[in-house]
């Protein structure tokens, strides 16, 4: 949150407030797109079929 506040404050100081808000939205969407491209396994993750998640769930039930 603090990094976002610094970015918004710097943008609002350099440009208009509306531009700062708009650019923050664009940066957020761009970050999601980049992370999706960089981490495709994260998008396909399913806790019902993931081996580690199943093992942890079974251990909790037994313990």
PDB file of C-alpha atoms in Angstrom:
ATOM      1  CA  UNK A   1       0.000   0.000   0.000  1.00  0.00           C
ATOM      2  CA  UNK A   2       2.728   2.508   0.793  1.00  0.00           C
ATOM      3  CA  UNK A   3       4.385   2.002  -2.581  1.00  0.00           C
ATOM      4  CA  UNK A   4       1.062   2.668  -4.295  1.00  0.00           C
ATOM      5  CA  UNK A   5       0.584   5.817  -2.243  1.00  0.00           C
ATOM      6  CA  UNK A   6       4.058   7.047  -3.177  1.00  0.00           C
ATOM      7  CA  UNK A   7       3.361   6.338  -6.850  1.00  0.00           C
ATOM      8  CA  UNK A   8      -0.017   8.079  -6.734  1.00  0.00           C
ATOM      9  CA  UNK A   9       1.406  11.084  -4.897  1.00  0.00           C
ATOM     10  CA  UNK A  10       4.307  11.427  -7.329  1.00  0.00           C
ATOM     11  CA  UNK A  11       1.994  11.128 -10.320  1.00  0.00           C
ATOM     12  CA  UNK A  12      -0.488  13.626  -8.852  1.00  0.00           C
ATOM     13  CA  UNK A  13       2.369  16.052  -8.238  1.00  0.00           C
ATOM     14  CA  UNK A  14       3.714  15.657 -11.776  1.00  0.00           C
ATOM     15  CA  UNK A  15       0.361  15.527 -13.542  1.00  0.00           C
ATOM     16  CA  UNK A  16      -3.293  15.804 -12.592  1.00  0.00           C
ATOM     17  CA  UNK A  17      -5.002  13.695  -9.933  1.00  0.00           C
ATOM     18  CA  UNK A  18      -7.237  12.013 -12.510  1.00  0.00           C
ATOM     19  CA  UNK A  19      -4.161  10.943 -14.500  1.00  0.00           C
ATOM     20  CA  UNK A  20      -2.602   9.496 -11.351  1.00  0.00           C
ATOM     21  CA  UNK A  21      -5.693   7.401 -10.606  1.00  0.00           C
ATOM     22  CA  UNK A  22      -6.038   6.256 -14.213  1.00  0.00           C
ATOM     23  CA  UNK A  23      -2.367   5.281 -14.499  1.00  0.00           C
ATOM     24  CA  UNK A  24      -2.632   3.282 -11.262  1.00  0.00           C
ATOM     25  CA  UNK A  25      -5.469   1.243 -12.742  1.00  0.00           C
ATOM     26  CA  UNK A  26      -3.498   0.625 -15.910  1.00  0.00           C
ATOM     27  CA  UNK A  27      -0.432  -0.388 -13.879  1.00  0.00           C
ATOM     28  CA  UNK A  28      -2.543  -2.839 -11.855  1.00  0.00           C
ATOM     29  CA  UNK A  29      -4.035  -4.482 -14.948  1.00  0.00           C
ATOM     30  CA  UNK A  30      -0.616  -4.639 -16.621  1.00  0.00           C
ATOM     31  CA  UNK A  31       0.860  -6.276 -13.514  1.00  0.00           C
ATOM     32  CA  UNK A  32      -1.849  -8.946 -13.510  1.00  0.00           C
ATOM     33  CA  UNK A  33      -1.266  -9.661 -17.211  1.00  0.00           C
ATOM     34  CA  UNK A  34       2.503  -9.924 -16.687  1.00  0.00           C
ATOM     35  CA  UNK A  35       2.152 -12.211 -13.663  1.00  0.00           C
ATOM     36  CA  UNK A  36      -0.317 -14.401 -15.537  1.00  0.00           C
ATOM     37  CA  UNK A  37       2.154 -14.762 -18.393  1.00  0.00           C
ATOM     38  CA  UNK A  38       5.094 -15.362 -16.050  1.00  0.00           C
ATOM     39  CA  UNK A  39       3.314 -17.853 -13.748  1.00  0.00           C
ATOM     40  CA  UNK A  40       0.907 -19.970 -15.818  1.00  0.00           C
ATOM     41  CA  UNK A  41       0.823 -22.731 -13.154  1.00  0.00           C
ATOM     42  CA  UNK A  42      -0.675 -20.243 -10.707  1.00  0.00           C
ATOM     43  CA  UNK A  43      -3.635 -19.683 -13.029  1.00  0.00           C
ATOM     44  CA  UNK A  44      -4.229 -23.432 -13.406  1.00  0.00           C
ATOM     45  CA  UNK A  45      -3.840 -24.242  -9.682  1.00  0.00           C
ATOM     46  CA  UNK A  46      -6.601 -26.423  -8.248  1.00  0.00           C
ATOM     47  CA  UNK A  47      -6.486 -27.232  -4.522  1.00  0.00           C
ATOM     48  CA  UNK A  48      -8.747 -30.245  -5.049  1.00  0.00           C
ATOM     49  CA  UNK A  49      -6.194 -32.015  -7.248  1.00  0.00           C
ATOM     50  CA  UNK A  50      -2.874 -30.572  -6.056  1.00  0.00           C
ATOM     51  CA  UNK A  51      -0.846 -33.375  -4.445  1.00  0.00           C
ATOM     52  CA  UNK A  52       0.548 -31.235  -1.635  1.00  0.00           C
ATOM     53  CA  UNK A  53      -2.854 -29.723  -0.777  1.00  0.00           C
ATOM     54  CA  UNK A  54      -4.470 -33.180  -0.692  1.00  0.00           C
ATOM     55  CA  UNK A  55      -1.679 -34.531   1.540  1.00  0.00           C
ATOM     56  CA  UNK A  56      -1.998 -31.584   3.963  1.00  0.00           C
ATOM     57  CA  UNK A  57      -5.780 -31.944   4.097  1.00  0.00           C
ATOM     58  CA  UNK A  58      -5.493 -35.668   4.877  1.00  0.00           C
ATOM     59  CA  UNK A  59      -2.886 -34.975   7.575  1.00  0.00           C
ATOM     60  CA  UNK A  60      -5.228 -32.449   9.219  1.00  0.00           C
ATOM     61  CA  UNK A  61      -8.083 -34.958   9.256  1.00  0.00           C
ATOM     62  CA  UNK A  62      -5.887 -37.685  10.746  1.00  0.00           C
ATOM     63  CA  UNK A  63      -4.211 -35.392  13.287  1.00  0.00           C
TER      64      UNK A  63
END
